[in-house]
Amino acid sequence: MGIGSDFREDSWVREGVLKDIFPRLFALSSKHTLSINCFMDTQVFLHNWDFGFRRNLNERETAEVIKLLETLEGIRLCASKRDRRRWDLEDSGSFTCKSFQSFLRNKGRAETFPPFSLVWKAKSPPKVKVFVWLVALGKVNTSDLVQRKRPFMYLSPQWCVLCKLCEESVDHLFLHCPFSLSLWWLLWREVGTVWVIPKGCSDFLCSDFVVWGLGKLTSTLWGCLVHSVFWIIWMERNRRIFEDYKGVRVSDLWDRVKYWAAFWASVTKDFKDYSYSTIMRDMAAAVK
Protein backbone atom coordinates (compact mmCIF):
# COMPACT_ATOMS: atom_id res chain seq x y z
CA MET A 1 0.00 0.00 0.00
CA GLY A 2 1.42 3.37 -1.01
CA ILE A 3 1.17 6.47 1.14
CA GLY A 4 -0.35 8.54 -1.67
CA SER A 5 -3.79 6.93 -1.32
CA ASP A 6 -6.61 9.13 -0.07
CA PHE A 7 -6.90 8.52 3.68
CA ARG A 8 -10.65 9.22 3.88
CA GLU A 9 -12.06 8.20 0.50
CA ASP A 10 -10.04 5.19 -0.70
CA SER A 11 -10.76 1.65 0.42
CA TRP A 12 -7.27 0.89 1.71
CA VAL A 13 -8.17 -1.03 4.87
CA ARG A 14 -9.95 -4.38 5.00
CA GLU A 15 -13.00 -2.97 6.80
CA GLY A 16 -13.83 -0.51 3.97
CA VAL A 17 -13.74 3.27 3.52
CA LEU A 18 -12.70 4.99 6.74
CA LYS A 19 -14.99 8.01 6.39
CA ASP A 20 -17.98 5.65 6.19
CA ILE A 21 -16.84 3.56 9.16
CA PHE A 22 -16.01 6.56 11.38
CA PRO A 23 -18.17 9.44 10.03
CA ARG A 24 -18.24 11.32 13.33
CA LEU A 25 -14.44 11.44 13.66
CA PHE A 26 -13.86 12.67 10.13
CA ALA A 27 -16.52 15.34 10.56
CA LEU A 28 -14.36 16.64 13.41
CA SER A 29 -11.12 16.51 11.39
CA SER A 30 -9.70 19.59 9.67
CA LYS A 31 -8.00 17.38 7.09
CA HIS A 32 -10.14 16.66 4.04
CA THR A 33 -9.24 14.84 0.80
CA LEU A 34 -5.62 14.31 1.78
CA SER A 35 -3.27 11.41 1.22
CA ILE A 36 -2.28 8.93 3.90
CA ASN A 37 1.07 10.68 4.12
CA CYS A 38 -0.61 13.88 5.37
CA PHE A 39 -2.10 12.01 8.34
CA MET A 40 1.25 10.58 9.41
CA ASP A 41 3.58 12.30 11.87
CA THR A 42 6.93 10.51 11.56
CA GLN A 43 8.84 12.91 13.78
CA VAL A 44 8.07 10.82 16.86
CA PHE A 45 7.33 7.30 15.58
CA LEU A 46 7.20 5.79 12.12
CA HIS A 47 3.44 5.24 12.26
CA ASN A 48 2.28 8.05 14.51
CA TRP A 49 -1.10 9.30 13.28
CA ASP A 50 -2.24 12.93 13.33
CA PHE A 51 -5.96 13.22 12.57
CA GLY A 52 -6.16 17.00 12.97
CA PHE A 53 -9.20 17.19 15.24
CA ARG A 54 -10.58 20.71 15.65
CA ARG A 55 -11.43 20.32 19.32
CA ASN A 56 -10.88 18.06 22.31
CA LEU A 57 -12.79 14.80 22.10
CA ASN A 58 -15.39 13.59 24.55
CA GLU A 59 -15.41 10.09 26.04
CA ARG A 60 -17.52 8.56 23.29
CA GLU A 61 -15.37 10.05 20.54
CA THR A 62 -12.17 8.93 22.26
CA ALA A 63 -13.48 5.37 22.22
CA GLU A 64 -14.02 5.69 18.45
CA VAL A 65 -10.43 6.90 18.02
CA ILE A 66 -9.23 3.78 19.82
CA LYS A 67 -11.22 1.64 17.38
CA LEU A 68 -9.75 3.61 14.47
CA LEU A 69 -6.20 3.05 15.74
CA GLU A 70 -6.93 -0.66 16.15
CA THR A 71 -8.11 -0.73 12.54
CA LEU A 72 -4.87 0.91 11.38
CA GLU A 73 -2.62 -1.18 13.60
CA GLY A 74 -1.82 -3.96 11.15
CA ILE A 75 -1.44 -1.78 8.04
CA ARG A 76 1.93 -1.88 6.28
CA LEU A 77 2.80 1.24 4.29
CA CYS A 78 5.52 1.56 1.66
CA ALA A 79 6.80 5.08 1.13
CA SER A 80 8.65 4.10 -2.05
CA LYS A 81 5.79 2.15 -3.59
CA ARG A 82 3.67 3.90 -6.21
CA ASP A 83 -0.08 3.71 -5.80
CA ARG A 84 -1.96 1.67 -8.37
CA ARG A 85 -5.51 0.56 -8.94
CA ARG A 86 -6.40 -3.08 -8.34
CA TRP A 87 -9.54 -4.97 -9.36
CA ASP A 88 -10.28 -7.26 -6.42
CA LEU A 89 -12.56 -9.58 -8.42
CA GLU A 90 -9.59 -10.91 -10.40
CA ASP A 91 -6.47 -12.52 -8.94
CA SER A 92 -4.37 -10.61 -11.46
CA GLY A 93 -5.77 -7.31 -10.21
CA SER A 94 -6.87 -6.31 -13.72
CA PHE A 95 -10.45 -5.51 -14.69
CA THR A 96 -12.36 -8.00 -16.85
CA CYS A 97 -15.95 -7.84 -18.04
CA LYS A 98 -16.38 -11.51 -17.17
CA SER A 99 -15.55 -10.98 -13.49
CA PHE A 100 -17.93 -8.04 -13.22
CA GLN A 101 -20.72 -9.96 -14.97
CA SER A 102 -20.20 -12.84 -12.57
CA PHE A 103 -20.38 -10.43 -9.62
CA LEU A 104 -23.69 -9.00 -10.82
CA ARG A 105 -25.16 -12.44 -11.47
CA ASN A 106 -24.12 -14.11 -8.22
CA LYS A 107 -23.74 -11.33 -5.70
CA GLY A 108 -24.53 -7.87 -6.97
CA ARG A 109 -28.26 -8.38 -7.38
CA ALA A 110 -28.61 -9.87 -3.93
CA GLU A 111 -27.11 -6.71 -2.45
CA THR A 112 -29.25 -4.22 -4.35
CA PHE A 113 -32.08 -2.48 -2.55
CA PRO A 114 -35.30 -2.25 -4.57
CA PRO A 115 -38.32 -1.41 -2.38
CA PHE A 116 -39.82 0.29 -5.44
CA SER A 117 -43.32 -1.17 -5.44
CA LEU A 118 -44.22 -0.67 -1.79
CA VAL A 119 -42.91 2.91 -1.83
CA TRP A 120 -43.69 4.54 -5.16
CA LYS A 121 -46.69 2.49 -6.32
CA ALA A 122 -48.62 3.08 -3.11
CA LYS A 123 -51.63 5.41 -3.31
CA SER A 124 -50.56 7.73 -0.50
CA PRO A 125 -49.84 11.46 -1.09
CA PRO A 126 -46.50 12.32 -2.76
CA LYS A 127 -45.00 13.81 0.41
CA VAL A 128 -45.75 10.59 2.29
CA LYS A 129 -44.15 8.50 -0.47
CA VAL A 130 -41.01 10.64 -0.33
CA PHE A 131 -40.94 10.30 3.44
CA VAL A 132 -41.25 6.49 3.32
CA TRP A 133 -38.46 6.43 0.72
CA LEU A 134 -36.25 8.37 3.14
CA VAL A 135 -37.13 5.84 5.84
CA ALA A 136 -36.11 3.03 3.49
CA LEU A 137 -32.78 4.74 2.82
CA GLY A 138 -32.21 5.51 6.50
CA LYS A 139 -32.10 9.26 5.78
CA VAL A 140 -34.81 10.51 8.13
CA ASN A 141 -33.47 13.03 10.65
CA THR A 142 -33.60 10.93 13.77
CA SER A 143 -31.32 12.02 16.61
CA ASP A 144 -28.45 9.69 15.67
CA LEU A 145 -28.34 11.04 12.10
CA VAL A 146 -28.59 14.68 13.25
CA GLN A 147 -25.70 14.04 15.65
CA ARG A 148 -23.55 12.70 12.82
CA LYS A 149 -24.42 15.67 10.60
CA ARG A 150 -23.79 18.19 13.40
CA PRO A 151 -21.03 16.71 15.59
CA PHE A 152 -20.64 20.02 17.44
CA MET A 153 -24.28 19.91 18.56
CA TYR A 154 -25.00 17.86 21.65
CA LEU A 155 -28.52 16.47 21.57
CA SER A 156 -30.17 15.84 24.90
CA PRO A 157 -31.89 13.53 25.35
CA GLN A 158 -30.78 11.13 22.64
CA TRP A 159 -33.23 8.40 23.52
CA CYS A 160 -36.40 7.55 21.66
CA VAL A 161 -39.17 9.85 22.84
CA LEU A 162 -41.81 7.15 22.35
CA CYS A 163 -40.34 4.50 24.65
CA LYS A 164 -37.51 6.33 26.50
CA LEU A 165 -35.55 3.08 26.56
CA CYS A 166 -33.05 3.19 23.67
CA GLU A 167 -31.19 5.68 21.51
CA GLU A 168 -33.26 6.91 18.59
CA SER A 169 -32.44 5.59 15.13
CA VAL A 170 -34.54 5.00 12.03
CA ASP A 171 -34.86 1.26 12.57
CA HIS A 172 -35.58 1.63 16.28
CA LEU A 173 -38.12 4.45 15.97
CA PHE A 174 -40.18 2.93 13.18
CA LEU A 175 -39.80 -0.79 13.82
CA HIS A 176 -38.13 -1.96 17.04
CA CYS A 177 -39.48 0.58 19.55
CA PRO A 178 -42.01 -1.22 21.81
CA PHE A 179 -44.52 1.58 21.22
CA SER A 180 -44.19 1.44 17.42
CA LEU A 181 -44.10 -2.35 17.46
CA SER A 182 -47.48 -2.40 19.19
CA LEU A 183 -48.86 -0.42 16.26
CA TRP A 184 -47.44 -2.91 13.77
CA TRP A 185 -48.96 -5.82 15.69
CA LEU A 186 -52.38 -4.18 15.37
CA LEU A 187 -51.80 -3.96 11.62
CA TRP A 188 -50.92 -7.66 11.36
CA ARG A 189 -54.01 -8.56 13.34
CA GLU A 190 -56.12 -6.42 11.01
CA VAL A 191 -54.80 -8.08 7.84
CA GLY A 192 -54.84 -11.56 9.37
CA THR A 193 -51.22 -12.59 9.00
CA VAL A 194 -48.14 -13.27 11.12
CA TRP A 195 -44.64 -11.91 10.73
CA VAL A 196 -41.10 -12.05 12.04
CA ILE A 197 -39.69 -8.66 13.00
CA PRO A 198 -37.16 -7.77 10.28
CA LYS A 199 -33.71 -6.39 10.94
CA GLY A 200 -34.51 -2.94 9.63
CA CYS A 201 -36.97 -0.79 7.69
CA SER A 202 -35.25 -1.47 4.36
CA ASP A 203 -35.67 -5.22 4.87
CA PHE A 204 -39.31 -4.71 5.80
CA LEU A 205 -40.07 -2.64 2.69
CA CYS A 206 -38.37 -5.24 0.47
CA SER A 207 -40.42 -8.10 1.92
CA ASP A 208 -43.45 -9.73 0.33
CA PHE A 209 -46.37 -10.22 2.69
CA VAL A 210 -49.50 -12.24 2.00
CA VAL A 211 -52.39 -10.16 3.33
CA TRP A 212 -56.10 -10.83 2.80
CA GLY A 213 -55.32 -12.46 -0.54
CA LEU A 214 -54.45 -11.25 -4.02
CA GLY A 215 -56.07 -8.46 -6.00
CA LYS A 216 -55.87 -4.79 -6.86
CA LEU A 217 -58.00 -3.69 -3.90
CA THR A 218 -55.77 -5.55 -1.45
CA SER A 219 -52.59 -4.10 -2.96
CA THR A 220 -53.96 -0.55 -2.83
CA LEU A 221 -55.20 -0.69 0.76
CA TRP A 222 -52.10 -2.54 2.01
CA GLY A 223 -49.77 0.12 0.60
CA CYS A 224 -51.86 2.87 2.19
CA LEU A 225 -51.80 1.10 5.57
CA VAL A 226 -48.02 0.64 5.59
CA HIS A 227 -47.40 4.26 4.63
CA SER A 228 -49.92 5.44 7.18
CA VAL A 229 -48.14 3.59 10.01
CA PHE A 230 -44.78 5.16 9.13
CA TRP A 231 -46.35 8.61 8.78
CA ILE A 232 -48.35 8.46 12.03
CA ILE A 233 -45.30 7.30 14.02
CA TRP A 234 -43.30 10.25 12.69
CA MET A 235 -46.09 12.74 13.41
CA GLU A 236 -46.48 11.41 16.96
CA ARG A 237 -42.73 11.59 17.54
CA ASN A 238 -42.52 15.20 16.32
CA ARG A 239 -45.49 16.35 18.39
CA ARG A 240 -43.96 14.91 21.56
CA ILE A 241 -40.64 16.63 20.88
CA PHE A 242 -41.67 20.02 19.53
CA GLU A 243 -45.10 20.64 21.06
CA ASP A 244 -44.61 19.35 24.61
CA TYR A 245 -47.30 16.82 23.78
CA LYS A 246 -47.79 13.95 26.23
CA GLY A 247 -48.95 11.49 23.61
CA VAL A 248 -51.88 9.12 23.24
CA ARG A 249 -52.47 5.40 23.55
CA VAL A 250 -51.48 3.01 20.78
CA SER A 251 -55.15 2.22 20.15
CA ASP A 252 -55.82 5.90 19.43
CA LEU A 253 -52.93 6.02 16.98
CA TRP A 254 -54.25 2.90 15.30
CA ASP A 255 -57.55 4.70 14.66
CA ARG A 256 -55.56 7.48 12.96
CA VAL A 257 -53.67 4.94 10.88
CA LYS A 258 -56.91 3.39 9.66
CA TYR A 259 -58.47 6.80 9.00
CA TRP A 260 -55.67 8.05 6.75
CA ALA A 261 -55.24 4.72 4.99
CA ALA A 262 -58.98 4.53 4.31
CA PHE A 263 -59.10 8.17 3.17
CA TRP A 264 -56.16 7.77 0.76
CA ALA A 265 -57.64 4.56 -0.64
CA SER A 266 -61.13 6.07 -1.02
CA VAL A 267 -59.95 8.73 -3.49
CA THR A 268 -58.43 6.15 -5.85
CA LYS A 269 -60.29 4.68 -8.80
CA ASP A 270 -59.96 1.22 -7.24
CA PHE A 271 -62.26 2.25 -4.36
CA LYS A 272 -64.47 4.69 -6.25
CA ASP A 273 -67.62 2.94 -5.00
CA TYR A 274 -66.56 3.07 -1.35
CA SER A 275 -66.55 5.90 1.17
CA TYR A 276 -63.62 6.19 3.55
CA SER A 277 -65.92 5.39 6.50
CA THR A 278 -67.01 2.14 4.84
CA ILE A 279 -63.41 1.11 4.25
CA MET A 280 -62.37 2.07 7.76
CA ARG A 281 -65.26 0.20 9.38
CA ASP A 282 -64.41 -3.18 7.79
CA MET A 283 -61.22 -3.28 5.74
CA ALA A 284 -61.31 -7.02 5.15
CA ALA A 285 -64.79 -6.76 3.63
CA ALA A 286 -63.78 -3.77 1.49
CA VAL A 287 -61.11 -5.75 -0.38
CA LYS A 288 -63.32 -8.80 -1.07
mmCIF file with all atom_site columns, C-alpha atoms in Angstrom, residues 197-279:
data_model
loop_
_atom_site.group_PDB
_atom_site.id
_atom_site.type_symbol
_atom_site.label_atom_id
_atom_site.label_alt_id
_atom_site.label_comp_id
_atom_site.label_asym_id
_atom_site.label_entity_id
_atom_site.label_seq_id
_atom_site.pdbx_PDB_ins_code
_atom_site.Cartn_x
_atom_site.Cartn_y
_atom_site.Cartn_z
_atom_site.occupancy
_atom_site.B_iso_or_equiv
_atom_site.pdbx_formal_charge
_atom_site.auth_seq_id
_atom_site.auth_comp_id
_atom_site.auth_asym_id
_atom_site.auth_atom_id
_atom_site.pdbx_PDB_model_num
ATOM 1  C CA . ILE A 1 197 ? -39.692 -8.660  13.000 1.00 0.00 ? 197 ILE A CA 1
ATOM 2  C CA . PRO A 1 198 ? -37.164 -7.769  10.280 1.00 0.00 ? 198 PRO A CA 1
ATOM 3  C CA . LYS A 1 199 ? -33.709 -6.392  10.935 1.00 0.00 ? 199 LYS A CA 1
ATOM 4  C CA . GLY A 1 200 ? -34.506 -2.935  9.625  1.00 0.00 ? 200 GLY A CA 1
ATOM 5  C CA . CYS A 1 201 ? -36.969 -0.790  7.689  1.00 0.00 ? 201 CYS A CA 1
ATOM 6  C CA . SER A 1 202 ? -35.254 -1.469  4.361  1.00 0.00 ? 202 SER A CA 1
ATOM 7  C CA . ASP A 1 203 ? -35.671 -5.224  4.868  1.00 0.00 ? 203 ASP A CA 1
ATOM 8  C CA . PHE A 1 204 ? -39.310 -4.706  5.796  1.00 0.00 ? 204 PHE A CA 1
ATOM 9  C CA . LEU A 1 205 ? -40.072 -2.642  2.688  1.00 0.00 ? 205 LEU A CA 1
ATOM 10 C CA . CYS A 1 206 ? -38.371 -5.237  0.473  1.00 0.00 ? 206 CYS A CA 1
ATOM 11 C CA . SER A 1 207 ? -40.423 -8.100  1.919  1.00 0.00 ? 207 SER A CA 1
ATOM 12 C CA . ASP A 1 208 ? -43.446 -9.727  0.330  1.00 0.00 ? 208 ASP A CA 1
ATOM 13 C CA . PHE A 1 209 ? -46.367 -10.217 2.694  1.00 0.00 ? 209 PHE A CA 1
ATOM 14 C CA . VAL A 1 210 ? -49.498 -12.238 1.996  1.00 0.00 ? 210 VAL A CA 1
ATOM 15 C CA . VAL A 1 211 ? -52.385 -10.164 3.334  1.00 0.00 ? 211 VAL A CA 1
ATOM 16 C CA . TRP A 1 212 ? -56.103 -10.826 2.796  1.00 0.00 ? 212 TRP A CA 1
ATOM 17 C CA . GLY A 1 213 ? -55.323 -12.462 -0.543 1.00 0.00 ? 213 GLY A CA 1
ATOM 18 C CA . LEU A 1 214 ? -54.453 -11.251 -4.024 1.00 0.00 ? 214 LEU A CA 1
ATOM 19 C CA . GLY A 1 215 ? -56.067 -8.465  -5.996 1.00 0.00 ? 215 GLY A CA 1
ATOM 20 C CA . LYS A 1 216 ? -55.875 -4.788  -6.857 1.00 0.00 ? 216 LYS A CA 1
ATOM 21 C CA . LEU A 1 217 ? -57.995 -3.685  -3.904 1.00 0.00 ? 217 LEU A CA 1
ATOM 22 C CA . THR A 1 218 ? -55.771 -5.555  -1.454 1.00 0.00 ? 218 THR A CA 1
ATOM 23 C CA . SER A 1 219 ? -52.594 -4.097  -2.965 1.00 0.00 ? 219 SER A CA 1
ATOM 24 C CA . THR A 1 220 ? -53.962 -0.553  -2.826 1.00 0.00 ? 220 THR A CA 1
ATOM 25 C CA . LEU A 1 221 ? -55.202 -0.690  0.758  1.00 0.00 ? 221 LEU A CA 1
ATOM 26 C CA . TRP A 1 222 ? -52.103 -2.537  2.006  1.00 0.00 ? 222 TRP A CA 1
ATOM 27 C CA . GLY A 1 223 ? -49.773 0.116   0.597  1.00 0.00 ? 223 GLY A CA 1
ATOM 28 C CA . CYS A 1 224 ? -51.857 2.868   2.194  1.00 0.00 ? 224 CYS A CA 1
ATOM 29 C CA . LEU A 1 225 ? -51.799 1.099   5.570  1.00 0.00 ? 225 LEU A CA 1
ATOM 30 C CA . VAL A 1 226 ? -48.022 0.640   5.591  1.00 0.00 ? 226 VAL A CA 1
ATOM 31 C CA . HIS A 1 227 ? -47.399 4.265   4.628  1.00 0.00 ? 227 HIS A CA 1
ATOM 32 C CA . SER A 1 228 ? -49.919 5.440   7.181  1.00 0.00 ? 228 SER A CA 1
ATOM 33 C CA . VAL A 1 229 ? -48.138 3.586   10.007 1.00 0.00 ? 229 VAL A CA 1
ATOM 34 C CA . PHE A 1 230 ? -44.780 5.161   9.131  1.00 0.00 ? 230 PHE A CA 1
ATOM 35 C CA . TRP A 1 231 ? -46.352 8.613   8.778  1.00 0.00 ? 231 TRP A CA 1
ATOM 36 C CA . ILE A 1 232 ? -48.349 8.461   12.028 1.00 0.00 ? 232 ILE A CA 1
ATOM 37 C CA . ILE A 1 233 ? -45.301 7.299   14.017 1.00 0.00 ? 233 ILE A CA 1
ATOM 38 C CA . TRP A 1 234 ? -43.304 10.251  12.690 1.00 0.00 ? 234 TRP A CA 1
ATOM 39 C CA . MET A 1 235 ? -46.092 12.739  13.411 1.00 0.00 ? 235 MET A CA 1
ATOM 40 C CA . GLU A 1 236 ? -46.481 11.411  16.958 1.00 0.00 ? 236 GLU A CA 1
ATOM 41 C CA . ARG A 1 237 ? -42.731 11.592  17.545 1.00 0.00 ? 237 ARG A CA 1
ATOM 42 C CA . ASN A 1 238 ? -42.521 15.199  16.325 1.00 0.00 ? 238 ASN A CA 1
ATOM 43 C CA . ARG A 1 239 ? -45.493 16.355  18.392 1.00 0.00 ? 239 ARG A CA 1
ATOM 44 C CA . ARG A 1 240 ? -43.963 14.913  21.557 1.00 0.00 ? 240 ARG A CA 1
ATOM 45 C CA . ILE A 1 241 ? -40.640 16.628  20.884 1.00 0.00 ? 241 ILE A CA 1
ATOM 46 C CA . PHE A 1 242 ? -41.672 20.019  19.528 1.00 0.00 ? 242 PHE A CA 1
ATOM 47 C CA . GLU A 1 243 ? -45.103 20.639  21.059 1.00 0.00 ? 243 GLU A CA 1
ATOM 48 C CA . ASP A 1 244 ? -44.610 19.348  24.608 1.00 0.00 ? 244 ASP A CA 1
ATOM 49 C CA . TYR A 1 245 ? -47.303 16.822  23.785 1.00 0.00 ? 245 TYR A CA 1
ATOM 50 C CA . LYS A 1 246 ? -47.792 13.947  26.235 1.00 0.00 ? 246 LYS A CA 1
ATOM 51 C CA . GLY A 1 247 ? -48.947 11.487  23.608 1.00 0.00 ? 247 GLY A CA 1
ATOM 52 C CA . VAL A 1 248 ? -51.880 9.121   23.241 1.00 0.00 ? 248 VAL A CA 1
ATOM 53 C CA . ARG A 1 249 ? -52.473 5.404   23.546 1.00 0.00 ? 249 ARG A CA 1
ATOM 54 C CA . VAL A 1 250 ? -51.480 3.015   20.784 1.00 0.00 ? 250 VAL A CA 1
ATOM 55 C CA . SER A 1 251 ? -55.152 2.219   20.151 1.00 0.00 ? 251 SER A CA 1
ATOM 56 C CA . ASP A 1 252 ? -55.824 5.900   19.432 1.00 0.00 ? 252 ASP A CA 1
ATOM 57 C CA . LEU A 1 253 ? -52.926 6.022   16.982 1.00 0.00 ? 253 LEU A CA 1
ATOM 58 C CA . TRP A 1 254 ? -54.249 2.905   15.300 1.00 0.00 ? 254 TRP A CA 1
ATOM 59 C CA . ASP A 1 255 ? -57.549 4.704   14.663 1.00 0.00 ? 255 ASP A CA 1
ATOM 60 C CA . ARG A 1 256 ? -55.562 7.484   12.959 1.00 0.00 ? 256 ARG A CA 1
ATOM 61 C CA . VAL A 1 257 ? -53.667 4.936   10.880 1.00 0.00 ? 257 VAL A CA 1
ATOM 62 C CA . LYS A 1 258 ? -56.913 3.386   9.660  1.00 0.00 ? 258 LYS A CA 1
ATOM 63 C CA . TYR A 1 259 ? -58.466 6.797   9.000  1.00 0.00 ? 259 TYR A CA 1
ATOM 64 C CA . TRP A 1 260 ? -55.673 8.054   6.753  1.00 0.00 ? 260 TRP A CA 1
ATOM 65 C CA . ALA A 1 261 ? -55.245 4.724   4.990  1.00 0.00 ? 261 ALA A CA 1
ATOM 66 C CA . ALA A 1 262 ? -58.985 4.535   4.305  1.00 0.00 ? 262 ALA A CA 1
ATOM 67 C CA . PHE A 1 263 ? -59.097 8.169   3.174  1.00 0.00 ? 263 PHE A CA 1
ATOM 68 C CA . TRP A 1 264 ? -56.161 7.773   0.758  1.00 0.00 ? 264 TRP A CA 1
ATOM 69 C CA . ALA A 1 265 ? -57.638 4.563   -0.644 1.00 0.00 ? 265 ALA A CA 1
ATOM 70 C CA . SER A 1 266 ? -61.134 6.065   -1.019 1.00 0.00 ? 266 SER A CA 1
ATOM 71 C CA . VAL A 1 267 ? -59.948 8.728   -3.492 1.00 0.00 ? 267 VAL A CA 1
ATOM 72 C CA . THR A 1 268 ? -58.427 6.150   -5.853 1.00 0.00 ? 268 THR A CA 1
ATOM 73 C CA . LYS A 1 269 ? -60.291 4.676   -8.796 1.00 0.00 ? 269 LYS A CA 1
ATOM 74 C CA . ASP A 1 270 ? -59.960 1.222   -7.235 1.00 0.00 ? 270 ASP A CA 1
ATOM 75 C CA . PHE A 1 271 ? -62.265 2.250   -4.364 1.00 0.00 ? 271 PHE A CA 1
ATOM 76 C CA . LYS A 1 272 ? -64.469 4.694   -6.254 1.00 0.00 ? 272 LYS A CA 1
ATOM 77 C CA . ASP A 1 273 ? -67.615 2.937   -5.005 1.00 0.00 ? 273 ASP A CA 1
ATOM 78 C CA . TYR A 1 274 ? -66.556 3.073   -1.345 1.00 0.00 ? 274 TYR A CA 1
ATOM 79 C CA . SER A 1 275 ? -66.546 5.903   1.169  1.00 0.00 ? 275 SER A CA 1
ATOM 80 C CA . TYR A 1 276 ? -63.624 6.191   3.551  1.00 0.00 ? 276 TYR A CA 1
ATOM 81 C CA . SER A 1 277 ? -65.924 5.392   6.497  1.00 0.00 ? 277 SER A CA 1
ATOM 82 C CA . THR A 1 278 ? -67.015 2.137   4.836  1.00 0.00 ? 278 THR A CA 1
ATOM 83 C CA . ILE A 1 279 ? -63.406 1.107   4.246  1.00 0.00 ? 279 ILE A CA 1
#
